[in-house]
Coordinates of C-alpha atoms in Angstrom, one line a residue:
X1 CA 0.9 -25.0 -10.8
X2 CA -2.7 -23.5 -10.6
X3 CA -4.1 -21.9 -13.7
X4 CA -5.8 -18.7 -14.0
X5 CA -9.1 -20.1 -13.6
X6 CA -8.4 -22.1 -11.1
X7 CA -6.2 -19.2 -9.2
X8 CA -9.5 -17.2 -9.4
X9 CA -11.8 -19.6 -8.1
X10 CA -9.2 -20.1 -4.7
X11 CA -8.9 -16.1 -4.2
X12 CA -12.6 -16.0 -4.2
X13 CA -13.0 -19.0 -1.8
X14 CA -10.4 -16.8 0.3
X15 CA -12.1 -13.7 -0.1
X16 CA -15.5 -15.3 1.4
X17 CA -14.2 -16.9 4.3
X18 CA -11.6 -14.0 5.5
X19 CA -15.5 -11.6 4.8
X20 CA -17.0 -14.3 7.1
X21 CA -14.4 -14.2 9.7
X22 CA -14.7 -10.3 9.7
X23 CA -18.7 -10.4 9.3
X24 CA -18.6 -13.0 12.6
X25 CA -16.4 -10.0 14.5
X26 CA -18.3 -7.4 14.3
X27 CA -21.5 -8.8 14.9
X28 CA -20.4 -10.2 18.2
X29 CA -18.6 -6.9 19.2
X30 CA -21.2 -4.7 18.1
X31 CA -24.0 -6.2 19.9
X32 CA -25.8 -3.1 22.0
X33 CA -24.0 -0.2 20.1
X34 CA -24.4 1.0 16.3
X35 CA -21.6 2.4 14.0
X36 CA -21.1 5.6 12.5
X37 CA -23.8 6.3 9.9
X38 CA -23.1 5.6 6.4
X39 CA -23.8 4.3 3.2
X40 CA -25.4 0.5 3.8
X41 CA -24.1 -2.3 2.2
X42 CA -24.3 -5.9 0.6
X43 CA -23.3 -9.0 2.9
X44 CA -19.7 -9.4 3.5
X45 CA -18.5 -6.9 1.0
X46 CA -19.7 -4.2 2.7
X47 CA -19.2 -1.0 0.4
X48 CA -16.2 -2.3 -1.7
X49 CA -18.5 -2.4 -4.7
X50 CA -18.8 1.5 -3.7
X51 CA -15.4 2.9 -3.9
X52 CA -14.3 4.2 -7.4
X53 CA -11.0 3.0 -9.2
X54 CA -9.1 4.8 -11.0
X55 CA -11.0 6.6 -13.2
X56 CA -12.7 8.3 -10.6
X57 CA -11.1 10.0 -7.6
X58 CA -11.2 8.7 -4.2
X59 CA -11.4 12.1 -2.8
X60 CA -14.3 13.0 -4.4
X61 CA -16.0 9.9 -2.9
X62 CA -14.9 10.7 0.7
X63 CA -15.9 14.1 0.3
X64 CA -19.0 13.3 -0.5
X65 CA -19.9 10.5 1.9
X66 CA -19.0 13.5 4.7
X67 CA -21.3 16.1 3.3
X68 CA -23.9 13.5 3.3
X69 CA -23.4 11.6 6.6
X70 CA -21.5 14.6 8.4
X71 CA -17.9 14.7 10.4
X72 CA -18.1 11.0 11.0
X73 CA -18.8 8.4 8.6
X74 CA -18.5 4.6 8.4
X75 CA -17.9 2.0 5.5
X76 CA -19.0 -1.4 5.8
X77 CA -15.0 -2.5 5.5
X78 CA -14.0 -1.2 9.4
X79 CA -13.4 1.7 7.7
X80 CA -13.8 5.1 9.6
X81 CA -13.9 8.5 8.2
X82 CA -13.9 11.8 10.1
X83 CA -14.1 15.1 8.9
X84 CA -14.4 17.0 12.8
X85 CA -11.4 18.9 14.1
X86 CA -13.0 17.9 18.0
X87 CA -13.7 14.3 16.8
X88 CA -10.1 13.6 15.4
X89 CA -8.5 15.4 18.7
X90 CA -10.8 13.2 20.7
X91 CA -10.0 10.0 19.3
X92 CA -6.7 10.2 17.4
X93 CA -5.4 12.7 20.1
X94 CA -6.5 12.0 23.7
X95 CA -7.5 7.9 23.3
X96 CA -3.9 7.4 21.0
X97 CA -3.2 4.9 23.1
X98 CA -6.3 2.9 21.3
X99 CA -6.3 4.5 17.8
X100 CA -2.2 5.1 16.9
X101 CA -1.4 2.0 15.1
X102 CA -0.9 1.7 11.4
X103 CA -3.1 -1.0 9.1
X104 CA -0.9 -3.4 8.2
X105 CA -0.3 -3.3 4.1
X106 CA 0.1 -6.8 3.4
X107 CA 3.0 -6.0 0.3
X108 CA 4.6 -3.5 2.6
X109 CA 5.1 -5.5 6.0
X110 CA 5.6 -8.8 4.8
X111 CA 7.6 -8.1 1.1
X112 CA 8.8 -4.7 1.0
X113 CA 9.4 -3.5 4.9
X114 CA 10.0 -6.0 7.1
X115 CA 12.6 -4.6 9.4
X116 CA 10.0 -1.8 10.1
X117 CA 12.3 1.1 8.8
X118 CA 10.2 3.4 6.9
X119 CA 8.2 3.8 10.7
X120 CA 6.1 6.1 8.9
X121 CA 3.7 3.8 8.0
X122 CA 4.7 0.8 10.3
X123 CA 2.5 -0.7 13.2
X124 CA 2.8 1.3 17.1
X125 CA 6.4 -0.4 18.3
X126 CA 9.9 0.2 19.2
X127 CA 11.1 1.6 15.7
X128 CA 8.4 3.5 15.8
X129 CA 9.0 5.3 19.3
X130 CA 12.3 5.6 19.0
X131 CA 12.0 7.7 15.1
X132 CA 9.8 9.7 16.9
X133 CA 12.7 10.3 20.1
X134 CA 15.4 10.3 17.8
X135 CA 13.2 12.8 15.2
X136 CA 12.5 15.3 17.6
X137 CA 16.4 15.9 19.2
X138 CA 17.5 16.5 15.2
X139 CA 14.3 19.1 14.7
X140 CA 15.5 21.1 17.5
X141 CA 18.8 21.8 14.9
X142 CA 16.1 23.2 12.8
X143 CA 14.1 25.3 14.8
X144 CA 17.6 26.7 16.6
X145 CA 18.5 28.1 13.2
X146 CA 21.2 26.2 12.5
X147 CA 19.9 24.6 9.0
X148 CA 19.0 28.4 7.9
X149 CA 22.4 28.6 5.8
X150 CA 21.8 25.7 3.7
X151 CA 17.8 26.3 3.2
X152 CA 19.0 30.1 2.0
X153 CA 21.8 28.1 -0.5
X154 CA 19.1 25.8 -1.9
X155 CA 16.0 28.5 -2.3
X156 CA 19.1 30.6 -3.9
X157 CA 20.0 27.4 -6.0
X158 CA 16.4 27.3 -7.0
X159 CA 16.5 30.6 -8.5
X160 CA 18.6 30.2 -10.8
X161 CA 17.3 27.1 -12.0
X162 CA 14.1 28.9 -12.8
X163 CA 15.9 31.8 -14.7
X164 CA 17.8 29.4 -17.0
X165 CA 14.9 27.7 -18.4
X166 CA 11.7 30.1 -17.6
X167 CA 10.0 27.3 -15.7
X168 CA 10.1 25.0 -18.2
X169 CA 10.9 22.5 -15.9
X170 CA 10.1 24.2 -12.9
X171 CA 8.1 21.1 -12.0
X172 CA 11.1 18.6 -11.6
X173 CA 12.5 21.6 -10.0
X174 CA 10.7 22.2 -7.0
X175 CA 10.9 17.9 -6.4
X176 CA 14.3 18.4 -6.7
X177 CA 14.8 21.4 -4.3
X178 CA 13.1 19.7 -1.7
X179 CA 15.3 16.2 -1.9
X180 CA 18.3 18.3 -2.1
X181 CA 17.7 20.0 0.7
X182 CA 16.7 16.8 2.9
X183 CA 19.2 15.0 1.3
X184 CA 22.1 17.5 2.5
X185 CA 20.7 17.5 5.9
X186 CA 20.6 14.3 6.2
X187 CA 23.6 13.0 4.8
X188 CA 25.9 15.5 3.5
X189 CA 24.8 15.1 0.1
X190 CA 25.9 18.3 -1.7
X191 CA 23.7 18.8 -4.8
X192 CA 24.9 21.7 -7.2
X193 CA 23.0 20.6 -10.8
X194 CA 20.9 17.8 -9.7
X195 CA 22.8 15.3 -11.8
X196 CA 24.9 13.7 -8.7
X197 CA 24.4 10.0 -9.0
X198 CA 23.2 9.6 -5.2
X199 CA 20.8 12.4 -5.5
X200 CA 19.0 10.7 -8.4
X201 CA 19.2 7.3 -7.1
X202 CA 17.9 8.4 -3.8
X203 CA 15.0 10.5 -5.9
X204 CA 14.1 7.4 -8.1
X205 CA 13.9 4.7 -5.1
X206 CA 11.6 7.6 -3.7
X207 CA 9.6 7.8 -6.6
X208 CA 9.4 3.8 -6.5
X209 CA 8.7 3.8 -2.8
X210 CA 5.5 5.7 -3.3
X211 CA 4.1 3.5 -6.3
X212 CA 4.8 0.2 -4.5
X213 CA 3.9 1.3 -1.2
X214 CA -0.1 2.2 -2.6
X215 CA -3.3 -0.4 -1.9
X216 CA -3.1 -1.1 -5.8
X217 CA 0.3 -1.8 -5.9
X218 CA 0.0 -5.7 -5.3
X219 CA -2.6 -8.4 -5.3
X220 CA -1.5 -9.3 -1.7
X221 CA -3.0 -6.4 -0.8
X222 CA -6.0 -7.5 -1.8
X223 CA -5.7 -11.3 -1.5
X224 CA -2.9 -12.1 1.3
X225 CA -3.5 -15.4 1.2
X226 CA -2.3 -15.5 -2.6
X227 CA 1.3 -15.6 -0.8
X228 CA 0.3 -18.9 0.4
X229 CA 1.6 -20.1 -2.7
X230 CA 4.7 -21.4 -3.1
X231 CA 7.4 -20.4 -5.5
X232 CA 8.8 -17.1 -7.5
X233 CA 5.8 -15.3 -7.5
X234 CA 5.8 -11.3 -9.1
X235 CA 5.6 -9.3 -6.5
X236 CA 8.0 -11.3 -4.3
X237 CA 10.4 -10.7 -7.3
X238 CA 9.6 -7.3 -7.2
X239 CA 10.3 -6.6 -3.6
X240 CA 13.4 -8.0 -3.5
X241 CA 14.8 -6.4 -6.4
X242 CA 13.3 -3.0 -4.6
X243 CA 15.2 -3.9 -1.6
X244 CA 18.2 -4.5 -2.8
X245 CA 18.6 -1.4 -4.6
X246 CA 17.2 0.7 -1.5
X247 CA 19.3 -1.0 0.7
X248 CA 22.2 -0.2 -1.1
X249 CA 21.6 3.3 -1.6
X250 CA 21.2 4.1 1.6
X251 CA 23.7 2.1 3.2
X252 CA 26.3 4.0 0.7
X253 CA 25.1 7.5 1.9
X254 CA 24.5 6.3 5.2
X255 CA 28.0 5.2 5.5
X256 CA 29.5 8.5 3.8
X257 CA 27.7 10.8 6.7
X258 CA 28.7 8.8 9.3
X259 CA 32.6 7.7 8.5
X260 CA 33.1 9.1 5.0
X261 CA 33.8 12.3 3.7
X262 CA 30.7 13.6 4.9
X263 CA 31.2 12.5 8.8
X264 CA 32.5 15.7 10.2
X265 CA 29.0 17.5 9.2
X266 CA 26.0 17.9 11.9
X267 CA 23.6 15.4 9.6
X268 CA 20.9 13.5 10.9
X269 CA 22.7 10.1 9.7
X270 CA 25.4 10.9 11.8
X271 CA 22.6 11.8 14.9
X272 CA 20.6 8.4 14.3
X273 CA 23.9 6.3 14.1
X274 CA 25.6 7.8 17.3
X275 CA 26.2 4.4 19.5
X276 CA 26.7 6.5 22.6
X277 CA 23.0 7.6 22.8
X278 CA 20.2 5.3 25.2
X279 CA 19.0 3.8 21.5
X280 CA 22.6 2.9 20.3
X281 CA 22.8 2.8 16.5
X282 CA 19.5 3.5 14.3
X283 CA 20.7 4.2 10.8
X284 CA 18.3 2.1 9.4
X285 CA 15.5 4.4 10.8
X286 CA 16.8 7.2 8.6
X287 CA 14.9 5.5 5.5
X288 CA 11.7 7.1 6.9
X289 CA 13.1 10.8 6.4
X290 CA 12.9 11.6 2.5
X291 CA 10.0 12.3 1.1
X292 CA 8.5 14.8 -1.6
X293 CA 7.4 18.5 -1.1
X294 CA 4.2 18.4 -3.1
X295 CA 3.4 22.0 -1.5
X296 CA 5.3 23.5 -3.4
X297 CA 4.1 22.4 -7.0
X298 CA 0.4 23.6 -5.4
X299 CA 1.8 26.6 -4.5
X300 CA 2.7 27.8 -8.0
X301 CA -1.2 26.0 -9.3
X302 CA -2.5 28.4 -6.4
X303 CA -0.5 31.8 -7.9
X304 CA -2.0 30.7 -11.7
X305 CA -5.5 29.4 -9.9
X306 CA -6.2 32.4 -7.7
X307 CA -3.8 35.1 -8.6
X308 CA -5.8 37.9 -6.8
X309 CA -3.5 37.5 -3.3
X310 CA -0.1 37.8 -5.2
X311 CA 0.3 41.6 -5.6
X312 CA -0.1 42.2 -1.7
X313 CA 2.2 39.3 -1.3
X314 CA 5.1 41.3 -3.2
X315 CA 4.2 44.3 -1.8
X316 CA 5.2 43.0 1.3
X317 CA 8.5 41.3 0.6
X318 CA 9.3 44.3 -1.1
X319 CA 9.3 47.3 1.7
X320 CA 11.0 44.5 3.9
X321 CA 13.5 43.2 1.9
X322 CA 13.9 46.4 -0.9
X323 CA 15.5 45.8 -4.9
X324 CA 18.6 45.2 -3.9
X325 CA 18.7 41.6 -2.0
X326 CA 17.2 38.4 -2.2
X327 CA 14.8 37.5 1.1
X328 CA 16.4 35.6 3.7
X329 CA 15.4 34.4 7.0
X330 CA 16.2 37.6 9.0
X331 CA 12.7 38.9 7.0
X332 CA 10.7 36.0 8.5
X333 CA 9.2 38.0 11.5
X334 CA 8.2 40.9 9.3
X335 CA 6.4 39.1 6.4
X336 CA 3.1 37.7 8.3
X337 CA 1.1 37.6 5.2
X338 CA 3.9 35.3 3.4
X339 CA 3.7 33.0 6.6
X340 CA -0.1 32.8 5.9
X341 CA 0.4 31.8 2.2
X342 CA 2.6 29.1 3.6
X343 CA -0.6 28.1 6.3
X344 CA -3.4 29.4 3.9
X345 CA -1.9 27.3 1.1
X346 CA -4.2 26.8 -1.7
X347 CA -7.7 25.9 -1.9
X348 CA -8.5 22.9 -2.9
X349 CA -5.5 22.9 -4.3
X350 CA -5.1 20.4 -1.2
X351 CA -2.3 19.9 0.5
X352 CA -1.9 15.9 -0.2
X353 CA -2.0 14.9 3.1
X354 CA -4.4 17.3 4.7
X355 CA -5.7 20.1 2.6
X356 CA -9.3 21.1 1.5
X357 CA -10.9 22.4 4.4
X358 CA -7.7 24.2 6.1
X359 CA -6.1 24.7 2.6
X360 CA -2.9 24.9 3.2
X361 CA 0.2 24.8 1.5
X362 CA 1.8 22.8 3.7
X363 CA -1.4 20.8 4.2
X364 CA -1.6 19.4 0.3
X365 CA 0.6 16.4 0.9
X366 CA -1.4 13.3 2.3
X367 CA -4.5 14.6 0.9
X368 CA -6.2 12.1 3.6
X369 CA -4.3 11.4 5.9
X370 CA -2.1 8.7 6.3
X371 CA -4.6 5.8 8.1
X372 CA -4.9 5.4 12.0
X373 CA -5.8 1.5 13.1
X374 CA -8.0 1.0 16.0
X375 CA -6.3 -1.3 18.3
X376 CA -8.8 -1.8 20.9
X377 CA -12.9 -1.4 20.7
X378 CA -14.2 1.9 21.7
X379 CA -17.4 4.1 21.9
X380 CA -17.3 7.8 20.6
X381 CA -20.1 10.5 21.5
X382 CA -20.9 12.4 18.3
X383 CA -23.9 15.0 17.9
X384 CA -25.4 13.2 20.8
X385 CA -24.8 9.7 20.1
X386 CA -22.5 7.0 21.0
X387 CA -21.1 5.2 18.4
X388 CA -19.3 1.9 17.9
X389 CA -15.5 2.1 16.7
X390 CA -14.5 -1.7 16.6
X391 CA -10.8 -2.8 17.1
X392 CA -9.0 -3.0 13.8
X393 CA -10.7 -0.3 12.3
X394 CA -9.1 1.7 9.9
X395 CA -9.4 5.6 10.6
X396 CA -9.3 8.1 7.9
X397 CA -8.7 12.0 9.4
X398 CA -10.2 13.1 6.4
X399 CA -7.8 16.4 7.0
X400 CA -9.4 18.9 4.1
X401 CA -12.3 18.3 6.1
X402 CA -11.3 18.7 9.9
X403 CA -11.4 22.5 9.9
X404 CA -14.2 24.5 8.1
X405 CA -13.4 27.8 7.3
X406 CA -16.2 30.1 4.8
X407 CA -15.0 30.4 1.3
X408 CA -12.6 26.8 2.3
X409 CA -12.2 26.0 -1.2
X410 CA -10.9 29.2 -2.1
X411 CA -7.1 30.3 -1.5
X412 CA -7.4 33.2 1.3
X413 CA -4.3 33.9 3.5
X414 CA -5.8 36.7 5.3
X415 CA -7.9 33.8 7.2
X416 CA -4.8 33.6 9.2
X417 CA -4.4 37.3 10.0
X418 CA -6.1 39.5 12.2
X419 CA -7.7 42.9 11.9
X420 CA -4.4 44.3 12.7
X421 CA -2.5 41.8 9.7
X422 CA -0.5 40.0 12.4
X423 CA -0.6 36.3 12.2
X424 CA -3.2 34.6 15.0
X425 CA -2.0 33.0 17.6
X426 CA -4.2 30.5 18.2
X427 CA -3.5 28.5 14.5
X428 CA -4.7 25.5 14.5
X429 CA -4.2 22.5 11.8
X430 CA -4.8 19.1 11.1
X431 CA -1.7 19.4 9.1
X432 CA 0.8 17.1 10.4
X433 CA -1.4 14.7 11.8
X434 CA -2.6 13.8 15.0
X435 CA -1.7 12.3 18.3
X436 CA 1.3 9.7 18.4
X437 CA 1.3 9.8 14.6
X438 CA 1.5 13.7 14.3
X439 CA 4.9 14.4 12.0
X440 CA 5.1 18.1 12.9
X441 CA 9.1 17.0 14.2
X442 CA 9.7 15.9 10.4
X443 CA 7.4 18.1 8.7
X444 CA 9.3 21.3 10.9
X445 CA 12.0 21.4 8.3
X446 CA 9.6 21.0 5.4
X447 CA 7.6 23.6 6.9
X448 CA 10.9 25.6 7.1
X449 CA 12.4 25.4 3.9
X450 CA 8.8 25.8 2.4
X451 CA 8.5 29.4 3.3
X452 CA 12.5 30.7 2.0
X453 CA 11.2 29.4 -1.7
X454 CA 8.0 31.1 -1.3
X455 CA 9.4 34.5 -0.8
X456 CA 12.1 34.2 -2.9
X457 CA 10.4 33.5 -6.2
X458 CA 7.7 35.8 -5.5
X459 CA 10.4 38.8 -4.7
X460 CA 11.8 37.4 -7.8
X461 CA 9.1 36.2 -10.2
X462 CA 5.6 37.0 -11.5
X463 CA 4.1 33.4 -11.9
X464 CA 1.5 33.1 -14.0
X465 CA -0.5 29.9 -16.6
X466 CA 1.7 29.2 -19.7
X467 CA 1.0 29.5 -23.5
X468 CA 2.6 26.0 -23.8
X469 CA -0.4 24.5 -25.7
X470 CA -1.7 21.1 -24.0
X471 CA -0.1 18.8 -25.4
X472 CA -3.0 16.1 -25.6
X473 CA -5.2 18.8 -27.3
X474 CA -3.3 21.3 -28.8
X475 CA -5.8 23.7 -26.9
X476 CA -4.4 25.9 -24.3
X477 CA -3.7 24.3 -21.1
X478 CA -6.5 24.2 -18.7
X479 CA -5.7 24.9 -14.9
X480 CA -8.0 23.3 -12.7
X481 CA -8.1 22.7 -9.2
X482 CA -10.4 20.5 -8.4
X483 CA -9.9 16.6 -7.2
X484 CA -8.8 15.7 -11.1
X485 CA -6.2 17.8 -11.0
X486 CA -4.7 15.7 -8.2
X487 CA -3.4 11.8 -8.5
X488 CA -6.5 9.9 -7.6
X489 CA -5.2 6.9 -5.9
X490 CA -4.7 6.4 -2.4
X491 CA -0.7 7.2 -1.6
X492 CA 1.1 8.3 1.3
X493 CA 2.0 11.6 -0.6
X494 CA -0.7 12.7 -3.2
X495 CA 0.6 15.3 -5.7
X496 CA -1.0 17.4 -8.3
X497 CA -0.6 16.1 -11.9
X498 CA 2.0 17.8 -13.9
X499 CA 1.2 21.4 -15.2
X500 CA 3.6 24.4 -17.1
X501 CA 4.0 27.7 -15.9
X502 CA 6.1 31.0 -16.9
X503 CA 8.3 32.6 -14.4
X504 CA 8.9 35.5 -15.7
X505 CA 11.7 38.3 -13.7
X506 CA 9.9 41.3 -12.4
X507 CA 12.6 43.3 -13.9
X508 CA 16.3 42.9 -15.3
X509 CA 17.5 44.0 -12.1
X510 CA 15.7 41.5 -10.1
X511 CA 17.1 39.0 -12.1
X512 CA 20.9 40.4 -11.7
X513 CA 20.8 40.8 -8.4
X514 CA 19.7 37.0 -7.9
X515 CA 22.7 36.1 -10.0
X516 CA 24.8 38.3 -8.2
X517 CA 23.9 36.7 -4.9
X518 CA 24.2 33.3 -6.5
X519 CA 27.7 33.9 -7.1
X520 CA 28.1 35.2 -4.1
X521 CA 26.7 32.4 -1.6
X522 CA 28.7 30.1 -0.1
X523 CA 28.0 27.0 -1.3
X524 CA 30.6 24.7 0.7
X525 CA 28.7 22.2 2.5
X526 CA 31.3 21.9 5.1
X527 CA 30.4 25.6 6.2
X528 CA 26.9 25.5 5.7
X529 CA 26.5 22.9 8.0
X530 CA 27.6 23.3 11.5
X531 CA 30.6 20.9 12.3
X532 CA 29.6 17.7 14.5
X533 CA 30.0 18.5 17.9
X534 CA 31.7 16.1 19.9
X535 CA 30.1 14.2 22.6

């Protein structure tokens, strides 16, 4: 058994020949082109000495390398970064076929993913082509109307939530809204008060996935050839107990939607595990389809940050909808300027996977990106020169920085309006990605739901900063939307860190009415998803 000393000494050894290896590589591929400008550095570590830990926010560090070196930038790691709308379209769009692989995360292929379900993040492949197949025929459910029911029962559900405690938890809230909502759609998971046992497992292996699934979450990561070593090592321990209990979980639900009490609902489950299709039986695939709704946490830091756009934002809802109803999705084509909250978003108040520079709501979820890996070399032509993208690079679409608006840090909907306040028709995001990878089939139902809450709580509420001291200083809180107000570390979803906020009823009567309608709703999942049709 090595000692820690002795451990060190062999990760180092590692570390210098893998840098060797790599160093070798490029020189021999790179011979007659040049990379992307960016910041030099030392032999074989290229920049790694550069990027900031923990205590510094990555973001910031990208954002600066692109004001400094422009809308494509390159690290001495095979890392790539671009912050051009043309440049990602060009090579993440039109040469996918070269740049729509995923980097391989040591941990995650080898320990904690190796049946390639979560095909988010897994390599170009067969599980990946088919969740995108498979992904798209379940989306058209959602863009045919037929999930409208259940997203009005759950932005209903959210209400009330809100008016029994004030928003004192309205952060757990809006996570839970959006599980709920997946979670019903996807397996028939009926969630009333957010205490059902499947719910909350399902929520804490999600909260698990994203911790283990960051760069820092293992030293393989770092040092694969640590799992060279024989024996019980941490983070195999680790995996497998995370596997078993995921596995577990979802097989239970899985197996409720598709033969259980859940099986004669329309859910996705039931869609993936259909044996009669070309793909056969892809349950397993459905792992990939839970995930967080951070835009909705930065839309409520956008109404405290930036509280200017709010009052024509009501106004709105209210000659549509009137005092006497809550907004539903019959409004939707006569509330333009609550559609361009929902693509306006907030400022920096970045999405989390694509935000600053089209600041949008639904852009505040990967802040950027989720990684692109070259498979092949390639030359791109930017400002006039050719540039050298070798295979295996890693390629950041920097998405906060692919489309430049004036004023992009600040939270302006009417960007996305014409002179006559109609929406524009020619929108155009980096939100969901680009190319192969684009999740706009997934990200349609987020998108979907997204815009019921909004309009709801704002016919509903007035939102505003609490007077819930800080509870680290005793001084009132501070809102701030700048990169330190956001989880620094690199994670497939990057959420803002936990604030307060009031929600205070416009009126008693606002407030009635929503408790009228709660009672009201129908809240049997049997009816508020279409029956399964038979094929």
């Amino acid at each position: 058994m090595l000692d820690m000393p002795q451990l060190t000494a062999l990760a180092v050894i590692l570390v210098v020949a893998l840098g060797l290896s790599v160093h070798t590589q490029l020189s021999k591929a790179n011979r007659g082109h040049k990379p992307p400008p960016g910041p030099s550095g030392i032999p074989l570590l290229g920049n790694l000495l550069d990027i900031p830990g923990k205590l510094k926010h990555l973001a910031t560090y990208f954002r600066r390398l692109l004001e400094e070196y422009g809308g494509l930038v390159s690290l001495n790691v095979r890392l790539i970064l671009i912050g051009d709308i043309k440049l990602a379209k060009e090579l993440l769009e039109k040469r996918a076929a070269k740049h729509s692989s995923r980097p391989v995360v040591h941990y995650i292929h080898h320990h904690l993913d190796p049946m390639e379900a979560q095909w988010v993040t897994i390599k170009e492949g067969r599980n990946h082509t088919l969740a995108r197949k498979l992904t798209a025929g379940v989306m058209s459910t959602v863009r045919a109307g037929k999930t409208e029911p259940l997203q009005e029962f759950e932005a209903t559900l959210n209400i009330q939530r809100l008016l029994d405690d004030g928003g004192a938890e309205w952060f757990h809230h809006m996570s839970l809204i959006s599980a709920s909502s997946a979670c019903a759609a996807g397996f028939g998971i009926h969630s009333l008060n957010g205490q059902e046992s499947d719910l909350k497992e399902i929520l804490d292996v999600i909260d698990e996935t994203v911790l283990l699934t960051t760069p820092s979450a293992s030293i393989v990561n770092a040092l694969p050839y640590l799992d060279l070593l024989p024996g019980p090592m941490p983070w195999r321990a680790r995996a497998r107990t995370f596997r078993k209990r995921e596995d577990a979980i979802y097989k239970r639900v899985i197996d409720e939607a598709v033969t259980g009490k859940a099986s004669g609902m329309n859910t996705w489950a039931a869609e993936f595990a259909r044996e009669d299709k070309p793909e056969g039986d892809q349950r397993l695939l459905m792992k990939g389809f839970i995930g967080t709704a951070v835009s909705l946490q930065t839309f409520v830091l956008a109404c405290i940050r930036y509280p200017e756009w709010i009052l024509r934002a009501q106004k709105e809802i209210d000659a549509v909808v009137g005092t006497d109803r809550l907004p539903s999705f019959k409004d939707r084509p006569f509330l333009p300027y609550v559609e361009a909250i929902v693509r306006g978003g907030a400022p920096q108040v970045k999405f989390i996977l694509k935000s600053i520079s089209c600041p949008g709501l639904v852009e505040s979820v990967a802040r950027f990106g989720i990684p692109h890996q070259s498979v092949a070399d390639d030359v791109i032509e930017y400002r006039g020169q050719e540039y050298f993208i070798p295979e295996g690079s890693i390629i950041f679409s920097v998405t906060w920085r692919v489309v430049l608006f004036e004023d992009h840090d600040r939270f302006i909907p009417e960007r996305f309006l014409d002179t006559e306040g109609n929406l524009k028709p020619d929108y155009e995001t980096s939100a969901f990605g680009f190319g192969r990878r684009g999740r706009s089939s997934v990200l349609t139902f987020q998108f979907s739901i997204f815009e019921p809450f909004i309009a709801t709580m704002l016919w509903t509420f007035n939102i505003r900063g609490s007077n819930v001291p800080d509870p680290k200083t005793g001084l009132p809180f501070c809102y701030d939307d700048s990169d330190a107000a956001f989880r620094g570390d690199v994670r497939i979803t990057s959420c803002p860190k936990p604030f307060p906020a009031a929600f205070e009823p416009r009126s008693p009567q606002r407030a009635e009415v929503a408790r009228r309608e709660w009672v009201e709703c129908e809240k049997d999942l049997n009816v508020l998803l279409p029956a399964l049709k038979e094929r």
